[in-house]
mmCIF file of C-alpha atoms and ligand atoms in Angstrom:
data_model
loop_
_atom_site.group_PDB
_atom_site.id
_atom_site.type_symbol
_atom_site.label_atom_id
_atom_site.label_comp_id
_atom_site.label_asym_id
_atom_site.label_seq_id
_atom_site.Cartn_x
_atom_site.Cartn_y
_atom_site.Cartn_z
ATOM 1 C CA MET A 1 -12.661 17.964 13.371
ATOM 2 C CA ASP A 2 -16.079 17.908 15.021
ATOM 3 C CA GLY A 3 -19.522 17.716 13.481
ATOM 4 C CA ASN A 4 -19.506 14.777 11.050
ATOM 5 C CA GLY A 5 -22.461 13.111 12.747
ATOM 6 C CA ARG A 6 -24.607 16.252 12.775
ATOM 7 C CA TRP A 7 -23.704 16.985 9.149
ATOM 8 C CA ALA A 8 -25.092 13.574 8.169
ATOM 9 C CA LYS A 9 -28.130 13.826 10.453
ATOM 10 C CA SER A 10 -29.168 17.152 8.964
ATOM 11 C CA ARG A 11 -29.267 15.377 5.580
ATOM 12 C CA LEU A 12 -31.158 12.375 6.967
ATOM 13 C CA MET A 13 -28.097 10.249 6.255
ATOM 14 C CA PRO A 14 -26.351 7.691 8.520
ATOM 15 C CA ARG A 15 -23.416 8.929 10.636
ATOM 16 C CA LEU A 16 -21.019 6.968 8.430
ATOM 17 C CA ALA A 17 -21.854 9.290 5.519
ATOM 18 C CA GLY A 18 -20.709 12.184 7.702
ATOM 19 C CA HIS A 19 -17.417 10.484 8.506
ATOM 20 C CA LYS A 20 -16.875 9.774 4.804
ATOM 21 C CA GLU A 21 -17.425 13.425 3.952
ATOM 22 C CA GLY A 22 -15.156 14.270 6.890
ATOM 23 C CA VAL A 23 -12.336 12.309 5.256
ATOM 24 C CA GLU A 24 -12.951 14.096 1.940
ATOM 25 C CA ASN A 25 -12.713 17.426 3.684
ATOM 26 C CA PHE A 26 -9.582 16.351 5.522
ATOM 27 C CA LYS A 27 -7.981 15.696 2.114
ATOM 28 C CA ARG A 28 -9.068 19.109 0.798
ATOM 29 C CA ILE A 29 -7.798 20.984 3.840
ATOM 30 C CA ALA A 30 -4.530 19.005 3.951
ATOM 31 C CA GLU A 31 -3.892 19.988 0.338
ATOM 32 C CA TYR A 32 -4.607 23.597 1.146
ATOM 33 C CA LEU A 33 -2.144 23.459 4.054
ATOM 34 C CA ILE A 34 0.596 22.456 1.611
ATOM 35 C CA GLU A 35 -0.387 25.382 -0.608
ATOM 36 C CA LEU A 36 -0.090 27.700 2.397
ATOM 37 C CA ASP A 37 3.191 25.994 3.335
ATOM 38 C CA ILE A 38 2.087 25.469 6.944
ATOM 39 C CA GLU A 39 4.996 23.919 8.813
ATOM 40 C CA VAL A 40 3.037 21.608 11.143
ATOM 41 C CA ALA A 41 -0.643 20.756 11.358
ATOM 42 C CA THR A 42 -2.339 18.250 13.639
ATOM 43 C CA PHE A 43 -5.750 16.708 12.989
ATOM 44 C CA TYR A 44 -7.659 15.143 15.844
ATOM 45 C CA ALA A 45 -9.238 12.179 14.103
ATOM 46 C CA PHE A 46 -9.918 9.666 16.897
ATOM 47 C CA SER A 47 -9.534 10.162 20.624
ATOM 48 C CA THR A 48 -8.816 7.725 23.447
ATOM 49 C CA GLU A 49 -12.475 8.293 24.395
ATOM 50 C CA ASN A 50 -13.965 7.619 20.945
ATOM 51 C CA TRP A 51 -13.843 3.833 21.537
ATOM 52 C CA LYS A 52 -16.946 4.362 23.677
ATOM 53 C CA ARG A 53 -19.026 4.923 20.534
ATOM 54 C CA PRO A 54 -21.289 2.142 19.222
ATOM 55 C CA GLN A 55 -19.237 -0.738 17.855
ATOM 56 C CA ASP A 56 -20.498 -0.355 14.300
ATOM 57 C CA GLU A 57 -19.495 3.315 14.214
ATOM 58 C CA VAL A 58 -15.997 2.486 15.508
ATOM 59 C CA GLU A 59 -15.702 -0.273 12.892
ATOM 60 C CA ASN A 60 -16.847 2.124 10.171
ATOM 61 C CA ILE A 61 -14.240 4.680 11.189
ATOM 62 C CA MET A 62 -11.519 1.973 11.208
ATOM 63 C CA SER A 63 -12.558 0.919 7.681
ATOM 64 C CA LEU A 64 -12.353 4.518 6.494
ATOM 65 C CA LEU A 65 -8.885 4.756 8.027
ATOM 66 C CA VAL A 66 -7.681 1.598 6.256
ATOM 67 C CA GLU A 67 -9.177 2.809 2.979
ATOM 68 C CA TYR A 68 -7.536 6.215 3.324
ATOM 69 C CA LEU A 69 -4.081 4.819 4.185
ATOM 70 C CA GLU A 70 -4.182 2.208 1.414
ATOM 71 C CA LYS A 71 -5.205 4.778 -1.167
ATOM 72 C CA TRP A 72 -2.501 7.125 0.056
ATOM 73 C CA LEU A 73 0.097 4.386 -0.442
ATOM 74 C CA ALA A 74 -1.259 3.410 -3.872
ATOM 75 C CA GLN A 75 -1.169 6.910 -5.328
ATOM 76 C CA ASN A 76 1.815 8.603 -6.793
ATOM 77 C CA ASN A 77 2.618 11.139 -4.105
ATOM 78 C CA GLU A 78 4.493 14.042 -5.603
ATOM 79 C CA LYS A 79 3.208 16.734 -3.325
ATOM 80 C CA ASN A 80 2.249 15.691 0.143
ATOM 81 C CA MET A 81 2.811 16.000 3.831
ATOM 82 C CA ARG A 82 5.121 14.145 6.195
ATOM 83 C CA PHE A 83 2.866 11.944 8.305
ATOM 84 C CA ARG A 84 3.252 11.197 11.977
ATOM 85 C CA PHE A 85 0.566 9.221 13.757
ATOM 86 C CA ILE A 86 0.314 10.494 17.304
ATOM 87 C CA GLY A 87 -1.418 8.451 19.988
ATOM 88 C CA ASP A 88 -1.154 4.912 21.283
ATOM 89 C CA ARG A 89 -1.162 2.883 18.096
ATOM 90 C CA ARG A 90 -0.993 -0.458 19.934
ATOM 91 C CA ALA A 91 -4.785 -0.320 20.197
ATOM 92 C CA PHE A 92 -5.159 -0.684 16.428
ATOM 93 C CA SER A 93 -5.167 -3.872 14.402
ATOM 94 C CA PRO A 94 -1.759 -5.160 13.203
ATOM 95 C CA ARG A 95 -2.840 -4.239 9.663
ATOM 96 C CA ILE A 96 -3.553 -0.618 10.582
ATOM 97 C CA GLN A 97 -0.293 -0.397 12.534
ATOM 98 C CA ALA A 98 1.641 -1.717 9.534
ATOM 99 C CA LEU A 99 -0.083 0.830 7.264
ATOM 100 C CA MET A 100 0.804 3.634 9.696
ATOM 101 C CA ASP A 101 4.461 2.568 9.718
ATOM 102 C CA GLU A 102 4.552 2.431 5.935
ATOM 103 C CA VAL A 103 2.876 5.796 5.400
ATOM 104 C CA GLU A 104 5.285 7.405 7.882
ATOM 105 C CA LYS A 105 8.248 5.860 6.085
ATOM 106 C CA LYS A 106 7.062 6.706 2.573
ATOM 107 C CA SER A 107 6.229 10.304 3.485
ATOM 108 C CA SER A 108 9.345 11.025 5.525
ATOM 109 C CA HIS A 109 10.965 13.189 2.817
ATOM 110 C CA PHE A 110 8.112 15.701 2.578
ATOM 111 C CA ARG A 111 8.562 19.142 4.027
ATOM 112 C CA ASN A 112 5.269 19.952 5.743
ATOM 113 C CA GLN A 113 4.426 17.949 8.852
ATOM 114 C CA LEU A 114 0.980 16.425 9.268
ATOM 115 C CA ASN A 115 0.174 14.799 12.585
ATOM 116 C CA LEU A 116 -2.834 12.556 12.577
ATOM 117 C CA ALA A 117 -4.026 12.010 16.131
ATOM 118 C CA LEU A 118 -5.443 8.498 16.429
ATOM 119 C CA ASN A 119 -6.257 6.925 19.772
ATOM 120 C CA TYR A 120 -4.807 10.154 21.065
ATOM 121 C CA GLY A 121 -5.478 11.807 24.407
ATOM 122 C CA SER A 122 -3.321 14.396 26.135
ATOM 123 C CA ARG A 123 -3.618 12.798 29.547
ATOM 124 C CA ASP A 124 -2.572 9.479 28.100
ATOM 125 C CA GLU A 125 0.326 11.147 26.301
ATOM 126 C CA LEU A 126 1.498 12.926 29.467
ATOM 127 C CA ALA A 127 1.230 9.774 31.597
ATOM 128 C CA ARG A 128 3.325 7.975 28.960
ATOM 129 C CA ALA A 129 5.924 10.769 29.007
ATOM 130 C CA PHE A 130 6.209 10.565 32.802
ATOM 131 C CA ARG A 131 6.483 6.761 32.650
ATOM 132 C CA LEU A 132 9.307 7.034 30.108
ATOM 133 C CA LEU A 133 11.099 9.636 32.234
ATOM 134 C CA ALA A 134 10.731 7.402 35.314
ATOM 135 C CA GLU A 135 12.104 4.423 33.388
ATOM 136 C CA GLU A 136 15.092 6.525 32.384
ATOM 137 C CA GLY A 137 15.602 7.357 36.064
ATOM 138 C CA LYS A 138 15.340 11.035 35.168
ATOM 139 C CA LYS A 139 15.521 13.434 38.138
ATOM 140 C CA ASP A 140 14.959 17.230 38.183
ATOM 141 C CA ILE A 141 12.531 16.974 35.301
ATOM 142 C CA THR A 142 12.223 20.156 33.223
ATOM 143 C CA PRO A 143 9.428 21.277 30.878
ATOM 144 C CA GLU A 144 11.798 20.493 27.985
ATOM 145 C CA ASP A 145 12.209 16.921 29.271
ATOM 146 C CA ILE A 146 8.442 16.545 29.190
ATOM 147 C CA SER A 147 8.158 18.017 25.674
ATOM 148 C CA SER A 148 10.813 15.656 24.389
ATOM 149 C CA HIS A 149 8.842 12.633 25.602
ATOM 150 C CA LEU A 150 5.555 13.621 23.981
ATOM 151 C CA TYR A 151 4.410 12.207 20.643
ATOM 152 C CA THR A 152 5.064 15.661 19.167
ATOM 153 C CA VAL A 153 8.778 15.527 20.068
ATOM 154 C CA GLY A 154 10.855 17.887 17.956
ATOM 155 C CA GLN A 155 7.893 20.001 16.862
ATOM 156 C CA PRO A 156 7.200 23.611 17.844
ATOM 157 C CA ASP A 157 4.490 24.572 20.349
ATOM 158 C CA VAL A 158 0.995 24.981 18.976
ATOM 159 C CA ASP A 159 0.209 28.489 17.654
ATOM 160 C CA LEU A 160 -3.440 28.088 16.772
ATOM 161 C CA ILE A 161 -6.125 25.598 17.739
ATOM 162 C CA ILE A 162 -9.215 25.446 15.545
ATOM 163 C CA ARG A 163 -12.277 23.539 16.662
ATOM 164 C CA THR A 164 -15.253 23.110 14.362
ATOM 165 C CA GLY A 165 -18.789 22.044 15.226
ATOM 166 C CA GLY A 166 -19.649 24.761 17.724
ATOM 167 C CA GLU A 167 -18.302 23.260 20.960
ATOM 168 C CA ILE A 168 -16.041 25.466 23.059
ATOM 169 C CA ARG A 169 -13.760 22.888 24.633
ATOM 170 C CA LEU A 170 -10.451 21.123 24.081
ATOM 171 C CA SER A 171 -11.517 17.520 24.694
ATOM 172 C CA ASN A 172 -8.090 16.271 25.797
ATOM 173 C CA PHE A 173 -6.258 17.643 22.739
ATOM 174 C CA LEU A 174 -2.619 18.851 22.910
ATOM 175 C CA LEU A 175 -3.108 20.279 26.419
ATOM 176 C CA TYR A 176 0.600 20.675 27.153
ATOM 177 C CA GLN A 177 1.573 21.847 23.667
ATOM 178 C CA SER A 178 -1.117 24.539 23.512
ATOM 179 C CA ALA A 179 -0.100 26.424 26.684
ATOM 180 C CA TYR A 180 0.236 29.662 24.659
ATOM 181 C CA ALA A 181 -1.968 28.807 21.691
ATOM 182 C CA GLU A 182 -4.644 31.082 20.302
ATOM 183 C CA PHE A 183 -8.103 29.503 20.032
ATOM 184 C CA TYR A 184 -10.554 29.729 17.170
ATOM 185 C CA PHE A 185 -13.990 28.159 17.422
ATOM 186 C CA SER A 186 -16.126 27.738 14.347
ATOM 187 C CA ASP A 187 -19.816 26.790 14.211
ATOM 188 C CA LYS A 188 -19.227 25.117 10.858
ATOM 189 C CA LEU A 189 -19.570 21.342 10.942
ATOM 190 C CA TRP A 190 -16.283 19.733 9.905
ATOM 191 C CA PRO A 191 -17.419 18.532 6.425
ATOM 192 C CA ASP A 192 -18.468 22.148 5.674
ATOM 193 C CA PHE A 193 -15.271 23.786 6.956
ATOM 194 C CA SER A 194 -13.695 25.220 3.799
ATOM 195 C CA SER A 195 -10.346 26.689 2.824
ATOM 196 C CA GLU A 196 -11.993 30.136 3.133
ATOM 197 C CA ASP A 197 -12.897 29.259 6.725
ATOM 198 C CA LEU A 198 -9.281 28.325 7.331
ATOM 199 C CA ASP A 199 -8.245 31.684 5.854
ATOM 200 C CA ASP A 200 -10.594 33.385 8.347
ATOM 201 C CA ALA A 201 -9.049 31.449 11.254
ATOM 202 C CA ILE A 202 -5.545 32.404 10.149
ATOM 203 C CA ALA A 203 -6.564 36.055 9.700
ATOM 204 C CA TYR A 204 -7.937 35.984 13.266
ATOM 205 C CA PHE A 205 -4.644 34.513 14.466
ATOM 206 C CA ASN A 206 -2.623 37.150 12.635
ATOM 207 C CA HIS A 207 -4.481 39.899 14.476
ATOM 208 C CA ARG A 208 -3.837 38.485 17.914
ATOM 209 C CA GLU A 209 -1.188 40.171 19.985
ATOM 210 C CA ARG A 210 0.884 37.372 21.486
ATOM 211 C CA ARG A 211 2.711 38.323 24.651
ATOM 212 C CA PHE A 212 3.561 34.859 26.073
ATOM 213 C CA GLY A 213 3.103 36.248 29.577
ATOM 214 C CA GLY A 214 5.299 39.298 28.941
ATOM 215 C CA VAL A 215 4.439 42.867 27.999
ATOM 216 C CA ILE A 216 4.886 44.588 24.691
ATOM 217 C CA GLU A 217 6.682 47.926 24.907
ATOM 218 C CA ARG A 218 4.932 50.640 22.949
ATOM 219 C CA LYS A 219 6.391 53.971 21.946
ATOM 220 C CA PRO A 220 4.220 56.797 23.386
HETATM 221 C C1 IPE B 1 -16.031 14.069 14.628
HETATM 222 O O1 IPE B 1 -17.385 14.160 14.330
HETATM 223 C C2 IPE B 1 -15.408 12.784 14.130
HETATM 224 C C3 IPE B 1 -14.862 11.882 15.148
HETATM 225 C C4 IPE B 1 -14.762 12.134 16.426
HETATM 226 C C5 IPE B 1 -14.395 10.552 14.689
HETATM 227 P P1 IPE B 1 -18.476 13.605 15.344
HETATM 228 O O2 IPE B 1 -18.740 12.164 15.030
HETATM 229 O O3 IPE B 1 -18.094 13.884 16.749
HETATM 230 O O4 IPE B 1 -19.756 14.458 14.929
HETATM 231 P P2 IPE B 1 -20.946 14.963 15.850
HETATM 232 O O5 IPE B 1 -20.352 15.702 17.025
HETATM 233 O O6 IPE B 1 -21.713 13.744 16.282
HETATM 234 O O7 IPE B 1 -21.738 15.864 14.975
HETATM 235 MG MG1 MG B 2 -18.646 15.333 18.176
#
């Protein structure tokens, strides 16, 4: 979800206004994902590297997170997604951690999975997986062993990665899980990325021929 800052700058507004609009768009797109009945979606909201931003911006983002989670809990959720917060949540305040636990618990019966990546980084996630495997004394480690020690345990591999904001890079996002993913890069800034844009990304995905390293036999 890249481009909140530039969205605000182009309107001569402070970066916080961009993050606020980013949250609004997250809500719109999450709702649309339920409509499309997407099984799992992951949103990269805050990376292990984002702490390097100016303190006031980090604080603003944390306030938006608290506000979002509290509102989520206060509303009557009839139709929603099953939340999982992926990343090292120990870095967050006890209040935010408690909100995360509660939202996960209260959303656990919903059908569509929504991962919110917060203080997430793939390298961090992989190092954690290897630490856990070492602690278990695991030998002859298989790719499945690694998968089952990632934050995304139990979820399918990534099919499609969408990055907004014009950059063509992964920025430490789901590196292991996206080994066979298709990639879609959009120049739209995240607050402007609409459900029609998501339709375009899915249409692109549906036209990809996925071979997973094999060949597809064609009748002559
Ligand atoms: C993404 O938007 C939001 C977060 C990483 C929290 P940016 O804040 O990176 O927006 P730009 O790249 O400055 O436009
Ligand atoms: Mg950015």
